Amino acid sequence: MKTLIAALLIAAPMTAAAQDARVVTDRADFVALVQGHSLTQRLLGVALRVTEDGRISGEAMGGTVTGSWIWQDGYFCREMAWGDREFPLNCQRVDLNGDLIRFTADRGAGDDATLRIR
């Protein structure tokens, strides 16, 4: 079950409208998008806050999510913990499509997760 939840935290489908998404490559642009908002995926009970000072906090499926992030070479690089599960540092491509933000692991070559900016 934990493996499934972890996979869902990293990979959630993005809508077909993603063809119009733009890549976010600038830290200031990213911060402007997420600062003061929650990143959510209601079906899984995901609600995360990503703050300008490099913190990640929130919850997913009733468990606490904590972590930290930096912006490096145009990528969102984060490490996180969900409950007792650790997710090591991974740099992710960020795409924006309306109020949907997609994080794609391994610098855009891996699994992706799509969250709504609220």
mmCIF file of N, CA and C in Angstrom:
data_model
loop_
_atom_site.group_PDB
_atom_site.id
_atom_site.type_symbol
_atom_site.label_atom_id
_atom_site.label_comp_id
_atom_site.label_asym_id
_atom_site.label_seq_id
_atom_site.Cartn_x
_atom_site.Cartn_y
_atom_site.Cartn_z
ATOM 1 N N MET A 1 0.824 -1.198 0.000
ATOM 2 C CA MET A 1 0.000 0.000 0.000
ATOM 3 C C MET A 1 0.867 1.261 0.000
ATOM 4 N N LYS A 2 1.946 1.255 0.803
ATOM 5 C CA LYS A 2 2.812 2.434 0.846
ATOM 6 C C LYS A 2 3.458 2.693 -0.509
ATOM 7 N N THR A 3 3.788 1.622 -1.227
ATOM 8 C CA THR A 3 4.377 1.801 -2.550
ATOM 9 C C THR A 3 3.384 2.456 -3.488
ATOM 10 N N LEU A 4 2.125 2.030 -3.418
ATOM 11 C CA LEU A 4 1.082 2.621 -4.254
ATOM 12 C C LEU A 4 0.910 4.100 -3.934
ATOM 13 N N ILE A 5 0.828 4.427 -2.663
ATOM 14 C CA ILE A 5 0.653 5.823 -2.265
ATOM 15 C C ILE A 5 1.855 6.648 -2.710
ATOM 16 N N ALA A 6 3.043 6.107 -2.529
ATOM 17 C CA ALA A 6 4.240 6.829 -2.958
ATOM 18 C C ALA A 6 4.207 7.076 -4.461
ATOM 19 N N ALA A 7 3.804 6.073 -5.213
ATOM 20 C CA ALA A 7 3.721 6.240 -6.668
ATOM 21 C C ALA A 7 2.706 7.308 -7.030
ATOM 22 N N LEU A 8 1.606 7.342 -6.312
ATOM 23 C CA LEU A 8 0.581 8.335 -6.598
ATOM 24 C C LEU A 8 1.048 9.737 -6.236
ATOM 25 N N LEU A 9 1.905 9.843 -5.238
ATOM 26 C CA LEU A 9 2.466 11.150 -4.904
ATOM 27 C C LEU A 9 3.393 11.644 -6.009
ATOM 28 N N ILE A 10 4.008 10.723 -6.713
ATOM 29 C CA ILE A 10 4.951 11.108 -7.747
ATOM 30 C C ILE A 10 4.300 11.125 -9.132
ATOM 31 N N ALA A 11 3.293 10.291 -9.336
ATOM 32 C CA ALA A 11 2.730 10.172 -10.683
ATOM 33 C C ALA A 11 1.215 10.259 -10.638
ATOM 34 N N ALA A 12 0.682 11.326 -11.171
ATOM 35 C CA ALA A 12 -0.760 11.484 -11.328
ATOM 36 C C ALA A 12 -0.976 12.023 -12.733
ATOM 37 N N PRO A 13 -1.983 11.539 -13.427
ATOM 38 C CA PRO A 13 -2.138 11.946 -14.824
ATOM 39 C C PRO A 13 -2.489 13.415 -14.973
ATOM 40 N N MET A 14 -1.984 14.007 -16.021
ATOM 41 C CA MET A 14 -2.335 15.383 -16.364
ATOM 42 C C MET A 14 -3.371 15.322 -17.474
ATOM 43 N N THR A 15 -4.242 16.288 -17.530
ATOM 44 C CA THR A 15 -5.301 16.293 -18.524
ATOM 45 C C THR A 15 -4.740 16.426 -19.930
ATOM 46 N N ALA A 16 -5.569 16.110 -20.909
ATOM 47 C CA ALA A 16 -5.162 16.206 -22.309
ATOM 48 C C ALA A 16 -4.790 17.629 -22.690
ATOM 49 N N ALA A 17 -5.296 18.590 -21.958
ATOM 50 C CA ALA A 17 -4.990 19.991 -22.247
ATOM 51 C C ALA A 17 -3.528 20.323 -21.978
ATOM 52 N N ALA A 18 -2.776 19.373 -21.444
ATOM 53 C CA ALA A 18 -1.372 19.613 -21.117
ATOM 54 C C ALA A 18 -0.548 19.983 -22.340
ATOM 55 N N GLN A 19 -1.062 19.731 -23.514
ATOM 56 C CA GLN A 19 -0.335 20.089 -24.725
ATOM 57 C C GLN A 19 -0.070 21.591 -24.777
ATOM 58 N N ASP A 20 -0.858 22.392 -24.061
ATOM 59 C CA ASP A 20 -0.686 23.838 -24.039
ATOM 60 C C ASP A 20 0.154 24.308 -22.854
ATOM 61 N N ALA A 21 0.704 23.384 -22.094
ATOM 62 C CA ALA A 21 1.467 23.739 -20.903
ATOM 63 C C ALA A 21 2.758 24.454 -21.274
ATOM 64 N N ARG A 22 3.211 25.296 -20.339
ATOM 65 C CA ARG A 22 4.508 25.944 -20.529
ATOM 66 C C ARG A 22 5.451 25.456 -19.442
ATOM 67 N N VAL A 23 6.703 25.399 -19.770
ATOM 68 C CA VAL A 23 7.722 24.965 -18.827
ATOM 69 C C VAL A 23 8.116 26.154 -17.960
ATOM 70 N N VAL A 24 8.210 25.917 -16.662
ATOM 71 C CA VAL A 24 8.664 26.937 -15.715
ATOM 72 C C VAL A 24 10.143 26.659 -15.454
ATOM 73 N N THR A 25 10.999 27.600 -15.824
ATOM 74 C CA THR A 25 12.442 27.392 -15.667
ATOM 75 C C THR A 25 13.096 28.405 -14.738
ATOM 76 N N ASP A 26 12.322 29.356 -14.242
ATOM 77 C CA ASP A 26 12.857 30.435 -13.424
ATOM 78 C C ASP A 26 12.331 30.332 -11.993
ATOM 79 N N ARG A 27 13.232 30.383 -11.014
ATOM 80 C CA ARG A 27 12.840 30.265 -9.609
ATOM 81 C C ARG A 27 11.820 31.325 -9.217
ATOM 82 N N ALA A 28 12.049 32.569 -9.590
ATOM 83 C CA ALA A 28 11.129 33.653 -9.213
ATOM 84 C C ALA A 28 9.738 33.418 -9.799
ATOM 85 N N ASP A 29 9.669 32.924 -11.015
ATOM 86 C CA ASP A 29 8.388 32.603 -11.651
ATOM 87 C C ASP A 29 7.685 31.494 -10.871
ATOM 88 N N PHE A 30 8.445 30.457 -10.497
ATOM 89 C CA PHE A 30 7.879 29.348 -9.732
ATOM 90 C C PHE A 30 7.342 29.833 -8.388
ATOM 91 N N VAL A 31 8.143 30.603 -7.678
ATOM 92 C CA VAL A 31 7.716 31.110 -6.369
ATOM 93 C C VAL A 31 6.451 31.944 -6.507
ATOM 94 N N ALA A 32 6.379 32.782 -7.522
ATOM 95 C CA ALA A 32 5.181 33.603 -7.739
ATOM 96 C C ALA A 32 3.944 32.733 -7.958
ATOM 97 N N LEU A 33 4.111 31.573 -8.552
ATOM 98 C CA LEU A 33 2.986 30.672 -8.804
ATOM 99 C C LEU A 33 2.492 29.978 -7.539
ATOM 100 N N VAL A 34 3.417 29.577 -6.656
ATOM 101 C CA VAL A 34 3.034 28.730 -5.525
ATOM 102 C C VAL A 34 2.942 29.451 -4.184
ATOM 103 N N GLN A 35 3.624 30.579 -4.031
ATOM 104 C CA GLN A 35 3.659 31.271 -2.741
ATOM 105 C C GLN A 35 2.253 31.649 -2.292
ATOM 106 N N GLY A 36 1.901 31.235 -1.078
ATOM 107 C CA GLY A 36 0.599 31.564 -0.514
ATOM 108 C C GLY A 36 -0.532 30.673 -0.991
ATOM 109 N N HIS A 37 -0.214 29.650 -1.767
ATOM 110 C CA HIS A 37 -1.234 28.740 -2.289
ATOM 111 C C HIS A 37 -0.981 27.325 -1.789
ATOM 112 N N SER A 38 -2.011 26.502 -1.884
ATOM 113 C CA SER A 38 -1.865 25.071 -1.650
ATOM 114 C C SER A 38 -1.794 24.372 -2.996
ATOM 115 N N LEU A 39 -1.006 23.325 -3.056
ATOM 116 C CA LEU A 39 -0.964 22.450 -4.223
ATOM 117 C C LEU A 39 -1.742 21.202 -3.834
ATOM 118 N N THR A 40 -2.832 20.928 -4.540
ATOM 119 C CA THR A 40 -3.752 19.894 -4.083
ATOM 120 C C THR A 40 -4.042 18.842 -5.147
ATOM 121 N N GLN A 41 -4.417 17.681 -4.644
ATOM 122 C CA GLN A 41 -4.966 16.603 -5.448
ATOM 123 C C GLN A 41 -6.000 15.965 -4.527
ATOM 124 N N ARG A 42 -7.239 16.382 -4.669
ATOM 125 C CA ARG A 42 -8.280 16.031 -3.697
ATOM 126 C C ARG A 42 -8.551 14.540 -3.594
ATOM 127 N N LEU A 43 -8.529 13.830 -4.705
ATOM 128 C CA LEU A 43 -8.822 12.404 -4.684
ATOM 129 C C LEU A 43 -7.906 11.658 -3.720
ATOM 130 N N LEU A 44 -6.653 12.084 -3.656
ATOM 131 C CA LEU A 44 -5.670 11.432 -2.788
ATOM 132 C C LEU A 44 -5.470 12.160 -1.467
ATOM 133 N N GLY A 45 -6.225 13.220 -1.253
ATOM 134 C CA GLY A 45 -6.077 13.974 -0.021
ATOM 135 C C GLY A 45 -4.741 14.683 0.085
ATOM 136 N N VAL A 46 -4.201 15.116 -1.042
ATOM 137 C CA VAL A 46 -2.912 15.810 -1.054
ATOM 138 C C VAL A 46 -3.150 17.311 -0.952
ATOM 139 N N ALA A 47 -2.496 17.940 -0.005
ATOM 140 C CA ALA A 47 -2.498 19.401 0.140
ATOM 141 C C ALA A 47 -1.105 19.793 0.619
ATOM 142 N N LEU A 48 -0.352 20.449 -0.251
ATOM 143 C CA LEU A 48 1.033 20.802 0.053
ATOM 144 C C LEU A 48 1.239 22.300 -0.038
ATOM 145 N N ARG A 49 2.163 22.790 0.757
ATOM 146 C CA ARG A 49 2.622 24.178 0.685
ATOM 147 C C ARG A 49 4.105 24.140 0.348
ATOM 148 N N VAL A 50 4.478 24.929 -0.638
ATOM 149 C CA VAL A 50 5.874 25.075 -1.025
ATOM 150 C C VAL A 50 6.204 26.544 -0.822
ATOM 151 N N THR A 51 7.111 26.825 0.111
ATOM 152 C CA THR A 51 7.370 28.214 0.480
ATOM 153 C C THR A 51 8.676 28.729 -0.129
ATOM 154 N N GLU A 52 8.740 30.040 -0.239
ATOM 155 C CA GLU A 52 9.890 30.706 -0.856
ATOM 156 C C GLU A 52 11.200 30.379 -0.147
ATOM 157 N N ASP A 53 11.132 30.115 1.156
ATOM 158 C CA ASP A 53 12.353 29.848 1.922
ATOM 159 C C ASP A 53 12.825 28.398 1.832
ATOM 160 N N GLY A 54 12.232 27.612 0.923
ATOM 161 C CA GLY A 54 12.730 26.266 0.677
ATOM 162 C C GLY A 54 12.073 25.159 1.466
ATOM 163 N N ARG A 55 10.922 25.412 2.033
ATOM 164 C CA ARG A 55 10.235 24.376 2.807
ATOM 165 C C ARG A 55 9.060 23.787 2.033
ATOM 166 N N ILE A 56 8.794 22.509 2.293
ATOM 167 C CA ILE A 56 7.615 21.810 1.788
ATOM 168 C C ILE A 56 6.908 21.236 3.004
ATOM 169 N N SER A 57 5.590 21.450 3.087
ATOM 170 C CA SER A 57 4.825 20.890 4.200
ATOM 171 C C SER A 57 3.418 20.583 3.723
ATOM 172 N N GLY A 58 2.760 19.703 4.460
ATOM 173 C CA GLY A 58 1.377 19.390 4.124
ATOM 174 C C GLY A 58 1.013 17.981 4.519
ATOM 175 N N GLU A 59 0.055 17.427 3.759
ATOM 176 C CA GLU A 59 -0.384 16.067 4.045
ATOM 177 C C GLU A 59 -0.810 15.375 2.761
ATOM 178 N N ALA A 60 -0.790 14.048 2.839
ATOM 179 C CA ALA A 60 -1.243 13.202 1.740
ATOM 180 C C ALA A 60 -1.821 11.934 2.339
ATOM 181 N N MET A 61 -3.046 11.641 1.998
ATOM 182 C CA MET A 61 -3.741 10.449 2.484
ATOM 183 C C MET A 61 -3.606 10.286 3.999
ATOM 184 N N GLY A 62 -3.749 11.390 4.709
ATOM 185 C CA GLY A 62 -3.731 11.365 6.161
ATOM 186 C C GLY A 62 -2.352 11.377 6.788
ATOM 187 N N GLY A 63 -1.303 11.289 5.998
ATOM 188 C CA GLY A 63 0.060 11.321 6.525
ATOM 189 C C GLY A 63 0.689 12.690 6.333
ATOM 190 N N THR A 64 1.621 13.007 7.194
ATOM 191 C CA THR A 64 2.311 14.292 7.131
ATOM 192 C C THR A 64 3.411 14.263 6.071
ATOM 193 N N VAL A 65 3.488 15.339 5.301
ATOM 194 C CA VAL A 65 4.545 15.509 4.302
ATOM 195 C C VAL A 65 5.427 16.671 4.746
ATOM 196 N N THR A 66 6.735 16.451 4.757
ATOM 197 C CA THR A 66 7.704 17.504 5.055
ATOM 198 C C THR A 66 8.824 17.412 4.030
ATOM 199 N N GLY A 67 9.526 18.499 3.853
ATOM 200 C CA GLY A 67 10.653 18.446 2.935
ATOM 201 C C GLY A 67 11.281 19.797 2.720
ATOM 202 N N SER A 68 12.228 19.809 1.813
ATOM 203 C CA SER A 68 12.905 21.046 1.442
ATOM 204 C C SER A 68 13.164 21.028 -0.057
ATOM 205 N N TRP A 69 13.391 22.232 -0.589
ATOM 206 C CA TRP A 69 13.629 22.333 -2.026
ATOM 207 C C TRP A 69 14.608 23.459 -2.327
ATOM 208 N N ILE A 70 15.251 23.334 -3.480
ATOM 209 C CA ILE A 70 16.088 24.383 -4.049
ATOM 210 C C ILE A 70 15.770 24.454 -5.540
ATOM 211 N N TRP A 71 16.164 25.540 -6.173
ATOM 212 C CA TRP A 71 16.027 25.672 -7.625
ATOM 213 C C TRP A 71 17.427 25.556 -8.202
ATOM 214 N N GLN A 72 17.612 24.613 -9.128
ATOM 215 C CA GLN A 72 18.951 24.370 -9.655
ATOM 216 C C GLN A 72 18.892 24.125 -11.164
ATOM 217 N N ASP A 73 19.593 24.935 -11.922
ATOM 218 C CA ASP A 73 19.702 24.761 -13.380
ATOM 219 C C ASP A 73 18.342 24.663 -14.069
ATOM 220 N N GLY A 74 17.365 25.437 -13.587
ATOM 221 C CA GLY A 74 16.046 25.450 -14.207
ATOM 222 C C GLY A 74 15.106 24.365 -13.730
ATOM 223 N N TYR A 75 15.481 23.646 -12.666
ATOM 224 C CA TYR A 75 14.660 22.555 -12.144
ATOM 225 C C TYR A 75 14.346 22.752 -10.662
ATOM 226 N N PHE A 76 13.180 22.248 -10.256
ATOM 227 C CA PHE A 76 12.745 22.192 -8.870
ATOM 228 C C PHE A 76 13.361 20.928 -8.281
ATOM 229 N N CYS A 77 14.268 21.078 -7.338
ATOM 230 C CA CYS A 77 14.952 19.932 -6.737
ATOM 231 C C CYS A 77 14.489 19.806 -5.293
ATOM 232 N N ARG A 78 13.912 18.663 -4.968
ATOM 233 C CA ARG A 78 13.328 18.506 -3.645
ATOM 234 C C ARG A 78 13.711 17.166 -3.024
ATOM 235 N N GLU A 79 13.696 17.180 -1.695
ATOM 236 C CA GLU A 79 13.712 15.943 -0.924
ATOM 237 C C GLU A 79 12.534 16.026 0.014
ATOM 238 N N MET A 80 11.881 14.880 0.248
ATOM 239 C CA MET A 80 10.650 14.888 1.042
ATOM 240 C C MET A 80 10.568 13.641 1.898
ATOM 241 N N ALA A 81 9.701 13.751 2.891
ATOM 242 C CA ALA A 81 9.319 12.594 3.689
ATOM 243 C C ALA A 81 7.804 12.583 3.769
ATOM 244 N N TRP A 82 7.241 11.403 3.687
ATOM 245 C CA TRP A 82 5.797 11.212 3.850
ATOM 246 C C TRP A 82 5.648 10.105 4.876
ATOM 247 N N GLY A 83 5.169 10.472 6.067
ATOM 248 C CA GLY A 83 5.160 9.505 7.149
ATOM 249 C C GLY A 83 6.594 9.071 7.417
ATOM 250 N N ASP A 84 6.835 7.749 7.382
ATOM 251 C CA ASP A 84 8.194 7.243 7.603
ATOM 252 C C ASP A 84 8.922 6.946 6.288
ATOM 253 N N ARG A 85 8.331 7.329 5.182
ATOM 254 C CA ARG A 85 8.938 7.090 3.860
ATOM 255 C C ARG A 85 9.744 8.304 3.412
ATOM 256 N N GLU A 86 10.995 8.077 3.047
ATOM 257 C CA GLU A 86 11.881 9.149 2.593
ATOM 258 C C GLU A 86 11.961 9.146 1.067
ATOM 259 N N PHE A 87 11.914 10.327 0.480
ATOM 260 C CA PHE A 87 12.105 10.495 -0.958
ATOM 261 C C PHE A 87 13.375 11.317 -1.139
ATOM 262 N N PRO A 88 14.433 10.726 -1.701
ATOM 263 C CA PRO A 88 15.709 11.439 -1.817
ATOM 264 C C PRO A 88 15.624 12.604 -2.792
ATOM 265 N N LEU A 89 16.665 13.417 -2.775
ATOM 266 C CA LEU A 89 16.731 14.576 -3.655
ATOM 267 C C LEU A 89 16.486 14.155 -5.098
ATOM 268 N N ASN A 90 15.577 14.879 -5.756
ATOM 269 C CA ASN A 90 15.257 14.628 -7.155
ATOM 270 C C ASN A 90 14.948 15.964 -7.800
ATOM 271 N N CYS A 91 15.568 16.232 -8.933
ATOM 272 C CA CYS A 91 15.317 17.477 -9.662
ATOM 273 C C CYS A 91 14.234 17.230 -10.694
ATOM 274 N N GLN A 92 13.237 18.109 -10.710
ATOM 275 C CA GLN A 92 12.035 17.882 -11.490
ATOM 276 C C GLN A 92 11.729 19.043 -12.425
ATOM 277 N N ARG A 93 11.292 18.690 -13.607
ATOM 278 C CA ARG A 93 10.796 19.686 -14.558
ATOM 279 C C ARG A 93 9.435 20.142 -14.062
ATOM 280 N N VAL A 94 9.142 21.432 -14.218
ATOM 281 C CA VAL A 94 7.859 21.988 -13.793
ATOM 282 C C VAL A 94 7.142 22.540 -15.025
ATOM 283 N N ASP A 95 5.902 22.090 -15.224
ATOM 284 C CA ASP A 95 5.047 22.586 -16.303
ATOM 285 C C ASP A 95 3.811 23.213 -15.690
ATOM 286 N N LEU A 96 3.325 24.263 -16.315
ATOM 287 C CA LEU A 96 2.115 24.939 -15.856
ATOM 288 C C LEU A 96 1.093 24.930 -16.980
ATOM 289 N N ASN A 97 -0.155 24.597 -16.622
ATOM 290 C CA ASN A 97 -1.260 24.632 -17.569
ATOM 291 C C ASN A 97 -2.475 25.157 -16.814
ATOM 292 N N GLY A 98 -2.752 26.444 -16.941
ATOM 293 C CA GLY A 98 -3.840 27.038 -16.167
ATOM 294 C C GLY A 98 -3.499 26.982 -14.696
ATOM 295 N N ASP A 99 -4.390 26.354 -13.908
ATOM 296 C CA ASP A 99 -4.114 26.213 -12.478
ATOM 297 C C ASP A 99 -3.555 24.836 -12.133
ATOM 298 N N LEU A 100 -3.111 24.098 -13.139
ATOM 299 C CA LEU A 100 -2.485 22.795 -12.918
ATOM 300 C C LEU A 100 -0.977 22.928 -13.049
ATOM 301 N N ILE A 101 -0.278 22.349 -12.087
ATOM 302 C CA ILE A 101 1.178 22.365 -12.114
ATOM 303 C C ILE A 101 1.650 20.916 -12.095
ATOM 304 N N ARG A 102 2.520 20.590 -13.030
ATOM 305 C CA ARG A 102 3.006 19.214 -13.149
ATOM 306 C C ARG A 102 4.495 19.182 -12.840
ATOM 307 N N PHE A 103 4.868 18.245 -11.973
ATOM 308 C CA PHE A 103 6.259 18.000 -11.622
ATOM 309 C C PHE A 103 6.655 16.664 -12.253
ATOM 310 N N THR A 104 7.705 16.666 -13.078
ATOM 311 C CA THR A 104 8.160 15.437 -13.721
ATOM 312 C C THR A 104 9.559 15.119 -13.213
ATOM 313 N N ALA A 105 9.668 13.966 -12.551
ATOM 314 C CA ALA A 105 10.909 13.547 -11.903
ATOM 315 C C ALA A 105 12.045 13.379 -12.910
ATOM 316 N N ASP A 106 13.232 13.256 -12.375
ATOM 317 C CA ASP A 106 14.433 12.965 -13.161
ATOM 318 C C ASP A 106 14.635 13.958 -14.306
ATOM 319 N N ARG A 107 14.495 15.251 -13.967
ATOM 320 C CA ARG A 107 14.701 16.342 -14.935
ATOM 321 C C ARG A 107 13.811 16.202 -16.166
ATOM 322 N N GLY A 108 12.591 15.699 -15.935
ATOM 323 C CA GLY A 108 11.620 15.603 -17.019
ATOM 324 C C GLY A 108 11.544 14.249 -17.686
ATOM 325 N N ALA A 109 12.364 13.302 -17.261
ATOM 326 C CA ALA A 109 12.394 11.993 -17.908
ATOM 327 C C ALA A 109 11.670 10.911 -17.112
ATOM 328 N N GLY A 110 11.167 11.241 -15.913
ATOM 329 C CA GLY A 110 10.581 10.227 -15.045
ATOM 330 C C GLY A 110 9.077 10.351 -14.900
ATOM 331 N N ASP A 111 8.584 9.811 -13.803
ATOM 332 C CA ASP A 111 7.158 9.875 -13.485
ATOM 333 C C ASP A 111 6.763 11.311 -13.195
ATOM 334 N N ASP A 112 5.470 11.591 -13.348
ATOM 335 C CA ASP A 112 5.014 12.953 -13.080
ATOM 336 C C ASP A 112 3.834 12.958 -12.123
ATOM 337 N N ALA A 113 3.667 14.095 -11.474
ATOM 338 C CA ALA A 113 2.537 14.326 -10.571
ATOM 339 C C ALA A 113 1.941 15.679 -10.921
ATOM 340 N N THR A 114 0.626 15.711 -11.025
ATOM 341 C CA THR A 114 -0.070 16.952 -11.342
ATOM 342 C C THR A 114 -0.910 17.372 -10.150
ATOM 343 N N LEU A 115 -0.753 18.623 -9.749
ATOM 344 C CA LEU A 115 -1.482 19.182 -8.619
ATOM 345 C C LEU A 115 -2.174 20.458 -9.072
ATOM 346 N N ARG A 116 -3.240 20.795 -8.386
ATOM 347 C CA ARG A 116 -3.977 22.026 -8.682
ATOM 348 C C ARG A 116 -3.491 23.119 -7.732
ATOM 349 N N ILE A 117 -3.249 24.303 -8.271
ATOM 350 C CA ILE A 117 -2.859 25.453 -7.456
ATOM 351 C C ILE A 117 -4.138 26.089 -6.934
ATOM 352 N N ARG A 118 -4.296 26.148 -5.615
ATOM 353 C CA ARG A 118 -5.501 26.721 -4.989
ATOM 354 C C ARG A 118 -5.098 27.854 -4.076
#
